[in-house]
mmCIF file of C-alpha atoms in Angstrom:
data_model
loop_
_atom_site.group_PDB
_atom_site.id
_atom_site.type_symbol
_atom_site.label_atom_id
_atom_site.label_comp_id
_atom_site.label_asym_id
_atom_site.label_seq_id
_atom_site.Cartn_x
_atom_site.Cartn_y
_atom_site.Cartn_z
ATOM 1 C CA MET R 26 27.246 85.735 43.256
ATOM 2 C CA THR R 27 30.938 86.616 43.558
ATOM 3 C CA ILE R 28 32.689 89.318 41.549
ATOM 4 C CA ALA R 29 36.363 90.330 41.367
ATOM 5 C CA ILE R 30 37.298 93.957 40.701
ATOM 6 C CA PHE R 31 40.447 95.142 38.926
ATOM 7 C CA GLY R 32 41.600 98.691 38.277
ATOM 8 C CA ASN R 33 44.509 101.104 38.205
ATOM 9 C CA ALA R 34 44.689 102.130 41.852
ATOM 10 C CA MET R 35 46.879 105.136 40.992
ATOM 11 C CA LYS R 36 43.995 106.894 39.210
ATOM 12 C CA SER R 37 41.594 108.767 41.466
ATOM 13 C CA GLN R 38 38.613 108.295 39.135
ATOM 14 C CA THR R 39 39.116 104.532 39.264
ATOM 15 C CA LEU R 40 38.847 104.622 43.049
ATOM 16 C CA VAL R 41 35.689 106.733 42.816
ATOM 17 C CA GLU R 42 34.028 104.165 40.554
ATOM 18 C CA VAL R 43 35.182 101.207 42.666
ATOM 19 C CA ARG R 44 33.672 102.838 45.770
ATOM 20 C CA HIS R 45 30.471 103.346 43.817
ATOM 21 C CA ILE R 46 30.391 99.654 42.876
ATOM 22 C CA LEU R 47 30.986 98.607 46.495
ATOM 23 C CA GLU R 48 28.160 100.840 47.690
ATOM 24 C CA PHE R 49 25.851 99.442 45.028
ATOM 25 C CA MET R 50 26.645 95.825 45.924
ATOM 26 C CA THR R 51 26.225 96.334 49.690
ATOM 27 C CA GLY R 52 23.189 94.433 50.943
ATOM 28 C CA LYS R 53 22.568 92.599 47.663
ATOM 29 C CA GLY R 54 24.118 89.303 48.732
ATOM 30 C CA VAL R 55 27.062 89.748 46.384
ATOM 31 C CA HIS R 56 30.549 88.740 47.473
ATOM 32 C CA VAL R 57 33.290 91.082 46.259
ATOM 33 C CA LEU R 58 37.000 90.415 45.821
ATOM 34 C CA LEU R 59 39.475 93.229 45.180
ATOM 35 C CA SER R 60 42.883 93.146 43.599
ATOM 36 C CA GLN R 61 45.643 93.783 46.131
ATOM 37 C CA GLU R 62 46.423 97.198 44.599
ATOM 38 C CA LEU R 63 42.862 98.454 45.018
ATOM 39 C CA ARG R 64 42.542 97.116 48.531
ATOM 40 C CA GLN R 65 45.660 98.981 49.623
ATOM 41 C CA GLU R 66 44.303 102.310 48.361
ATOM 42 C CA LEU R 67 40.736 102.079 49.700
ATOM 43 C CA ASP R 68 39.454 102.550 53.246
ATOM 44 C CA LEU R 69 37.283 99.471 53.469
ATOM 45 C CA ARG R 70 35.981 100.026 56.976
ATOM 46 C CA GLU R 71 32.884 101.502 55.360
ATOM 47 C CA TYR R 72 32.091 98.145 53.785
ATOM 48 C CA PRO R 73 32.085 95.551 56.594
ATOM 49 C CA GLY R 74 32.148 91.932 55.490
ATOM 50 C CA PHE R 75 33.812 92.561 52.154
ATOM 51 C CA PRO R 76 35.802 92.803 50.044
ATOM 52 C CA GLU R 77 38.519 90.217 50.439
ATOM 53 C CA ASN R 78 41.705 90.031 48.399
ATOM 54 C CA TRP R 79 41.614 87.920 45.275
ATOM 55 C CA ASP R 80 44.609 85.728 44.586
ATOM 56 C CA SER R 81 44.298 84.660 40.950
ATOM 57 C CA ASP R 82 45.581 81.187 41.892
ATOM 58 C CA GLU R 83 42.457 80.597 43.994
ATOM 59 C CA GLN R 84 40.076 80.091 41.100
ATOM 60 C CA PRO R 85 37.807 78.173 40.805
ATOM 61 C CA GLU R 86 37.327 78.288 44.588
ATOM 62 C CA ASN R 87 38.000 81.546 46.412
ATOM 63 C CA VAL R 88 37.927 82.753 50.014
ATOM 64 C CA TYR R 89 34.137 82.606 49.960
ATOM 65 C CA GLY R 90 34.183 78.959 48.918
ATOM 66 C CA GLU R 91 32.477 79.516 45.581
ATOM 67 C CA PRO R 92 33.510 80.238 41.971
ATOM 68 C CA ILE R 93 34.015 83.787 40.752
ATOM 69 C CA ASP R 94 31.103 84.665 38.474
ATOM 70 C CA PHE R 95 32.386 87.900 36.943
ATOM 71 C CA ALA R 96 35.331 90.261 36.889
ATOM 72 C CA LEU R 97 34.877 94.016 36.619
ATOM 73 C CA SER R 98 37.692 95.912 34.944
ATOM 74 C CA VAL R 99 37.512 99.565 35.996
ATOM 75 C CA GLY R 100 39.631 101.800 33.759
ATOM 76 C CA GLY R 101 40.394 102.026 30.061
ATOM 77 C CA ASP R 102 41.169 99.397 27.460
ATOM 78 C CA GLY R 103 44.689 98.983 28.867
ATOM 79 C CA THR R 104 43.235 98.018 32.239
ATOM 80 C CA PHE R 105 40.898 95.586 30.482
ATOM 81 C CA LEU R 106 43.836 93.913 28.724
ATOM 82 C CA THR R 107 45.699 93.612 32.036
ATOM 83 C CA SER R 108 42.615 92.149 33.740
ATOM 84 C CA ALA R 109 42.118 89.639 30.931
ATOM 85 C CA ALA R 110 45.775 88.592 31.177
ATOM 86 C CA VAL R 111 45.475 87.990 34.941
ATOM 87 C CA ILE R 112 42.289 85.970 34.458
ATOM 88 C CA GLY R 113 43.842 83.948 31.639
ATOM 89 C CA ASP R 114 42.079 80.641 31.049
ATOM 90 C CA LYS R 115 40.070 80.701 34.289
ATOM 91 C CA ASN R 116 36.811 81.101 32.346
ATOM 92 C CA ILE R 117 35.672 84.247 34.190
ATOM 93 C CA PRO R 118 33.617 86.699 32.091
ATOM 94 C CA VAL R 119 34.870 90.302 32.165
ATOM 95 C CA LEU R 120 32.827 93.512 32.126
ATOM 96 C CA GLY R 121 34.726 96.709 31.304
ATOM 97 C CA VAL R 122 33.802 99.972 33.068
ATOM 98 C CA ASN R 123 35.325 102.916 31.215
ATOM 99 C CA VAL R 124 37.080 105.691 33.112
ATOM 100 C CA GLY R 125 39.626 106.161 30.339
ATOM 101 C CA HIS R 126 39.271 107.716 26.897
ATOM 102 C CA LEU R 127 37.924 105.804 23.882
ATOM 103 C CA GLY R 128 37.011 102.511 25.498
ATOM 104 C CA PHE R 129 36.261 99.777 22.960
ATOM 105 C CA LEU R 130 36.769 96.969 25.480
ATOM 106 C CA ALA R 131 35.772 99.011 28.536
ATOM 107 C CA ASP R 132 32.509 100.149 26.983
ATOM 108 C CA VAL R 133 30.308 100.765 30.065
ATOM 109 C CA GLN R 134 30.209 104.483 30.848
ATOM 110 C CA SER R 135 30.105 105.691 34.459
ATOM 111 C CA HIS R 136 26.746 107.443 34.006
ATOM 112 C CA ASP R 137 25.210 104.093 32.978
ATOM 113 C CA LEU R 138 26.858 102.100 35.754
ATOM 114 C CA ASP R 139 23.919 101.637 38.159
ATOM 115 C CA GLY R 140 21.609 100.333 35.458
ATOM 116 C CA ILE R 141 24.309 98.053 34.057
ATOM 117 C CA LEU R 142 25.127 96.600 37.496
ATOM 118 C CA GLN R 143 21.428 96.022 38.154
ATOM 119 C CA LYS R 144 21.136 94.027 34.943
ATOM 120 C CA LEU R 145 24.298 92.094 35.765
ATOM 121 C CA VAL R 146 22.925 91.042 39.176
ATOM 122 C CA ALA R 147 19.597 90.170 37.551
ATOM 123 C CA GLY R 148 21.282 87.993 34.924
ATOM 124 C CA GLU R 149 20.299 90.203 31.990
ATOM 125 C CA TYR R 150 23.442 89.909 29.874
ATOM 126 C CA THR R 151 25.112 87.943 27.110
ATOM 127 C CA ILE R 152 28.648 86.588 26.807
ATOM 128 C CA GLU R 153 30.858 87.108 23.755
ATOM 129 C CA GLN R 154 33.800 84.816 23.073
ATOM 130 C CA ARG R 155 36.944 86.704 22.016
ATOM 131 C CA SER R 156 39.876 84.809 20.496
ATOM 132 C CA LEU R 157 43.482 85.334 21.598
ATOM 133 C CA LEU R 158 46.907 84.763 20.051
ATOM 134 C CA LYS R 159 49.484 82.458 21.612
ATOM 135 C CA VAL R 160 53.172 83.371 21.258
ATOM 136 C CA SER R 161 56.162 81.039 21.602
ATOM 137 C CA VAL R 162 59.859 81.181 20.682
ATOM 138 C CA SER R 163 62.300 78.550 19.391
ATOM 139 C CA ASP R 164 65.956 78.223 18.445
ATOM 140 C CA LYS R 165 66.990 77.713 14.833
ATOM 141 C CA ASP R 166 66.814 73.938 15.328
ATOM 142 C CA GLY R 167 63.175 74.194 16.400
ATOM 143 C CA SER R 168 63.716 73.644 20.139
ATOM 144 C CA LEU R 169 61.238 75.697 22.137
ATOM 145 C CA ARG R 170 62.827 78.226 24.473
ATOM 146 C CA HIS R 171 60.828 77.836 27.668
ATOM 147 C CA ASP R 172 63.430 79.923 29.508
ATOM 148 C CA LEU R 173 62.300 82.997 27.590
ATOM 149 C CA VAL R 174 59.441 84.524 29.550
ATOM 150 C CA MET R 175 56.974 85.807 26.979
ATOM 151 C CA ALA R 176 53.998 87.972 27.980
ATOM 152 C CA PRO R 177 50.599 86.283 28.343
ATOM 153 C CA ASN R 178 48.519 85.559 25.278
ATOM 154 C CA ALA R 179 47.356 88.547 23.241
ATOM 155 C CA LEU R 180 43.727 89.655 23.205
ATOM 156 C CA ASN R 181 44.547 92.576 20.879
ATOM 157 C CA GLU R 182 47.744 91.982 18.938
ATOM 158 C CA VAL R 183 51.324 90.823 18.642
ATOM 159 C CA ALA R 184 53.523 93.604 17.272
ATOM 160 C CA ILE R 185 56.953 92.969 15.750
ATOM 161 C CA LEU R 186 58.862 96.251 15.931
ATOM 162 C CA LYS R 187 62.290 97.574 15.038
ATOM 163 C CA GLN R 188 64.742 98.135 17.885
ATOM 164 C CA GLY R 189 66.602 101.134 16.495
ATOM 165 C CA LEU R 190 65.397 104.444 15.124
ATOM 166 C CA THR R 191 66.452 104.095 11.501
ATOM 167 C CA ASN R 192 66.799 100.443 10.555
ATOM 168 C CA MET R 193 64.168 98.583 8.564
ATOM 169 C CA LEU R 194 63.249 94.988 9.412
ATOM 170 C CA SER R 195 63.076 92.027 7.060
ATOM 171 C CA ILE R 196 60.294 89.822 8.442
ATOM 172 C CA GLU R 197 60.106 86.391 6.807
ATOM 173 C CA THR R 198 56.580 85.143 7.441
ATOM 174 C CA LYS R 199 55.505 81.563 6.822
ATOM 175 C CA VAL R 200 51.878 80.478 7.089
ATOM 176 C CA ASN R 201 51.216 76.793 7.795
ATOM 177 C CA GLY R 202 54.790 76.121 6.682
ATOM 178 C CA GLU R 203 54.501 77.980 3.354
ATOM 179 C CA LEU R 204 56.231 81.291 2.715
ATOM 180 C CA LEU R 205 53.738 84.141 2.601
ATOM 181 C CA HIS R 206 56.080 87.098 2.225
ATOM 182 C CA THR R 207 59.240 88.699 3.557
ATOM 183 C CA TYR R 208 58.039 92.082 4.761
ATOM 184 C CA HIS R 209 60.562 94.911 4.448
ATOM 185 C CA SER R 210 59.019 97.388 6.843
ATOM 186 C CA ASP R 211 59.180 99.070 10.223
ATOM 187 C CA GLY R 212 57.275 96.147 11.683
ATOM 188 C CA LEU R 213 54.299 93.815 11.425
ATOM 189 C CA ILE R 214 51.062 93.736 13.435
ATOM 190 C CA ILE R 215 49.340 90.360 13.848
ATOM 191 C CA SER R 216 45.946 91.133 15.290
ATOM 192 C CA THR R 217 42.796 89.448 16.542
ATOM 193 C CA PRO R 218 39.389 90.804 15.485
ATOM 194 C CA THR R 219 39.147 92.414 18.937
ATOM 195 C CA GLY R 220 42.432 94.193 18.283
ATOM 196 C CA SER R 221 41.372 95.454 14.856
ATOM 197 C CA THR R 222 40.310 98.755 16.478
ATOM 198 C CA ALA R 223 43.649 99.164 18.284
ATOM 199 C CA TYR R 224 47.182 99.389 16.824
ATOM 200 C CA ASN R 225 45.944 97.723 13.626
ATOM 201 C CA LEU R 226 43.472 100.537 12.936
ATOM 202 C CA SER R 227 46.043 103.274 13.577
ATOM 203 C CA ILE R 228 48.289 101.998 10.764
ATOM 204 C CA GLY R 229 45.507 101.528 8.226
ATOM 205 C CA GLY R 230 44.477 97.939 8.937
ATOM 206 C CA PRO R 231 40.887 96.765 8.372
ATOM 207 C CA LEU R 232 38.131 96.892 10.955
ATOM 208 C CA VAL R 233 36.783 93.415 11.748
ATOM 209 C CA VAL R 234 33.709 92.492 13.774
ATOM 210 C CA PRO R 235 34.976 90.704 16.933
ATOM 211 C CA GLN R 236 32.869 87.572 16.347
ATOM 212 C CA ASN R 237 34.791 86.743 13.160
ATOM 213 C CA ARG R 238 37.257 83.860 13.414
ATOM 214 C CA VAL R 239 40.170 85.469 11.592
ATOM 215 C CA ILE R 240 43.672 86.872 12.100
ATOM 216 C CA ILE R 241 44.808 90.156 10.543
ATOM 217 C CA LEU R 242 48.340 90.856 9.275
ATOM 218 C CA THR R 243 49.149 94.534 8.786
ATOM 219 C CA PRO R 244 52.674 95.767 7.927
ATOM 220 C CA ILE R 245 53.968 99.010 9.435
ATOM 221 C CA ALA R 246 55.277 101.406 6.767
ATOM 222 C CA PRO R 247 56.097 98.682 4.188
ATOM 223 C CA HIS R 248 58.818 99.433 1.662
ATOM 224 C CA SER R 249 56.607 98.213 -1.207
ATOM 225 C CA LEU R 250 53.323 99.912 -2.109
ATOM 226 C CA THR R 251 51.937 96.548 -3.297
ATOM 227 C CA VAL R 252 52.039 95.003 0.195
ATOM 228 C CA LYS R 253 48.646 95.401 1.865
ATOM 229 C CA PRO R 254 46.952 94.091 5.025
ATOM 230 C CA LEU R 255 45.773 90.478 4.832
ATOM 231 C CA VAL R 256 42.958 88.654 6.647
ATOM 232 C CA VAL R 257 43.305 84.872 7.101
ATOM 233 C CA PRO R 258 41.452 82.117 9.017
ATOM 234 C CA ASP R 259 42.326 82.012 12.712
ATOM 235 C CA ASP R 260 43.384 78.344 12.639
ATOM 236 C CA TRP R 261 46.413 79.239 10.493
ATOM 237 C CA LYS R 262 49.821 79.187 12.195
ATOM 238 C CA PHE R 263 52.686 81.620 11.667
ATOM 239 C CA ASP R 264 56.454 81.086 11.830
ATOM 240 C CA ILE R 265 58.404 84.326 11.720
ATOM 241 C CA ARG R 266 62.118 85.089 11.401
ATOM 242 C CA VAL R 267 63.419 88.636 11.586
ATOM 243 C CA SER R 268 66.595 90.105 10.090
ATOM 244 C CA SER R 269 67.894 93.490 11.115
ATOM 245 C CA ARG R 270 70.963 95.705 11.157
ATOM 246 C CA TYR R 271 70.843 95.136 14.887
ATOM 247 C CA ASP R 272 70.965 91.703 16.528
ATOM 248 C CA THR R 273 67.652 92.189 18.286
ATOM 249 C CA TYR R 274 64.110 93.366 17.640
ATOM 250 C CA MET R 275 61.078 94.064 19.815
ATOM 251 C CA VAL R 276 57.995 91.924 20.308
ATOM 252 C CA SER R 277 55.017 93.583 21.970
ATOM 253 C CA VAL R 278 52.145 91.405 23.228
ATOM 254 C CA ASP R 279 49.203 93.685 24.072
ATOM 255 C CA GLY R 280 51.682 96.421 24.928
ATOM 256 C CA ARG R 281 54.000 94.273 27.049
ATOM 257 C CA SER R 282 57.332 94.443 25.230
ATOM 258 C CA GLN R 283 60.338 92.163 25.122
ATOM 259 C CA SER R 284 63.578 92.199 23.131
ATOM 260 C CA LEU R 285 64.381 89.056 21.131
ATOM 261 C CA SER R 286 67.488 87.953 19.257
ATOM 262 C CA THR R 287 67.275 87.679 15.482
ATOM 263 C CA GLU R 288 68.688 84.157 15.937
ATOM 264 C CA LEU R 289 65.308 83.051 17.316
ATOM 265 C CA CYS R 290 62.091 82.077 15.550
ATOM 266 C CA LEU R 291 58.728 83.454 16.621
ATOM 267 C CA HIS R 292 55.595 81.264 16.493
ATOM 268 C CA ILE R 293 52.074 82.668 16.622
ATOM 269 C CA GLU R 294 48.782 80.807 16.597
ATOM 270 C CA ARG R 295 45.285 80.980 18.058
ATOM 271 C CA ALA R 296 45.282 80.339 21.799
ATOM 272 C CA GLY R 297 43.495 77.331 23.241
ATOM 273 C CA TYR R 298 40.956 79.399 25.174
ATOM 274 C CA THR R 299 38.903 82.559 24.713
ATOM 275 C CA THR R 300 38.284 85.666 26.779
ATOM 276 C CA LYS R 301 34.649 85.959 27.816
ATOM 277 C CA VAL R 302 33.351 89.535 27.485
ATOM 278 C CA VAL R 303 30.085 90.557 29.158
ATOM 279 C CA GLN R 304 27.658 92.516 26.960
ATOM 280 C CA ILE R 305 24.721 94.314 28.577
ATOM 281 C CA GLY R 306 22.007 96.458 27.044
ATOM 282 C CA ASP R 307 22.633 98.148 23.717
ATOM 283 C CA ASN R 308 26.403 98.269 24.033
ATOM 284 C CA SER R 309 27.709 96.656 20.852
ATOM 285 C CA PHE R 310 30.577 96.822 18.391
ATOM 286 C CA LEU R 311 28.377 98.561 15.814
ATOM 287 C CA LYS R 312 27.284 101.182 18.345
ATOM 288 C CA SER R 313 30.929 101.770 19.240
ATOM 289 C CA LEU R 314 31.729 102.385 15.569
ATOM 290 C CA ARG R 315 29.012 105.024 15.385
ATOM 291 C CA THR R 316 29.636 106.767 18.696
ATOM 292 C CA LYS R 317 33.404 106.423 19.191
ATOM 293 C CA LEU R 318 34.750 106.431 15.655
ATOM 294 C CA ASN R 319 32.013 108.700 14.243
ATOM 295 C CA TRP R 320 31.357 105.971 11.659
ATOM 296 C CA GLY R 321 29.806 107.441 8.511
ATOM 297 C CA LYS R 322 29.913 111.057 9.695
#
């Protein structure tokens, strides 16, 4: 078995947990690859024989000459999103170890880590498929702008946000070529089911079980009280044009932001691959609702 470990090397608690994982894996016949950032911060002389660096371009074969079986994301949900973006479509399941705060994606707590790792090595786990959103940009004539470097696909959400402090956006939203609505608001969140507990939840959007195949549209501070969040099938495609007092607006893809001209058209659809999330033991979305959101209390 080969695992790759990601984490924010600037956080001391991350390094503590990574050392713990390395100690646990020593002598178990598990090959370990570390991100370059972690390797630079750790004294690896205590762990002879591993870990090696992982270059994400090496998948499916790595320095050990075998595929990577799992990735461990050590941190909070932000670290998990970064890890998933690096992995992309390489078909590597990700297990999130929480050293952050809430932790919906990174749902393994440090006090459970030994038991969880034991089950992982023993093959006692399931894999959940999580959908992503693909973002592209075109000129008014429909020509795709490949020169515009958009962030990787979104596991949580695509957020359309105003650039200035006071201006309201007009967001013309077409679904499968038909006009849905022109939102007059501070922005629009287009979310996956996984992202329903993130930005979407904070602005009053609905909670959705991650296994659902849907996309959620939630306006930010809409000008009309009759405009509510909407849930649609995830094979629907969105074409979005934004008008503003300014000539630009912001697009945030899982927190990675970019300024776009109002002359451009934004296209959003379901990505062609999924993120594989490792589930072990009784960690589940419903348990997270009860324990992390105090559901029903």
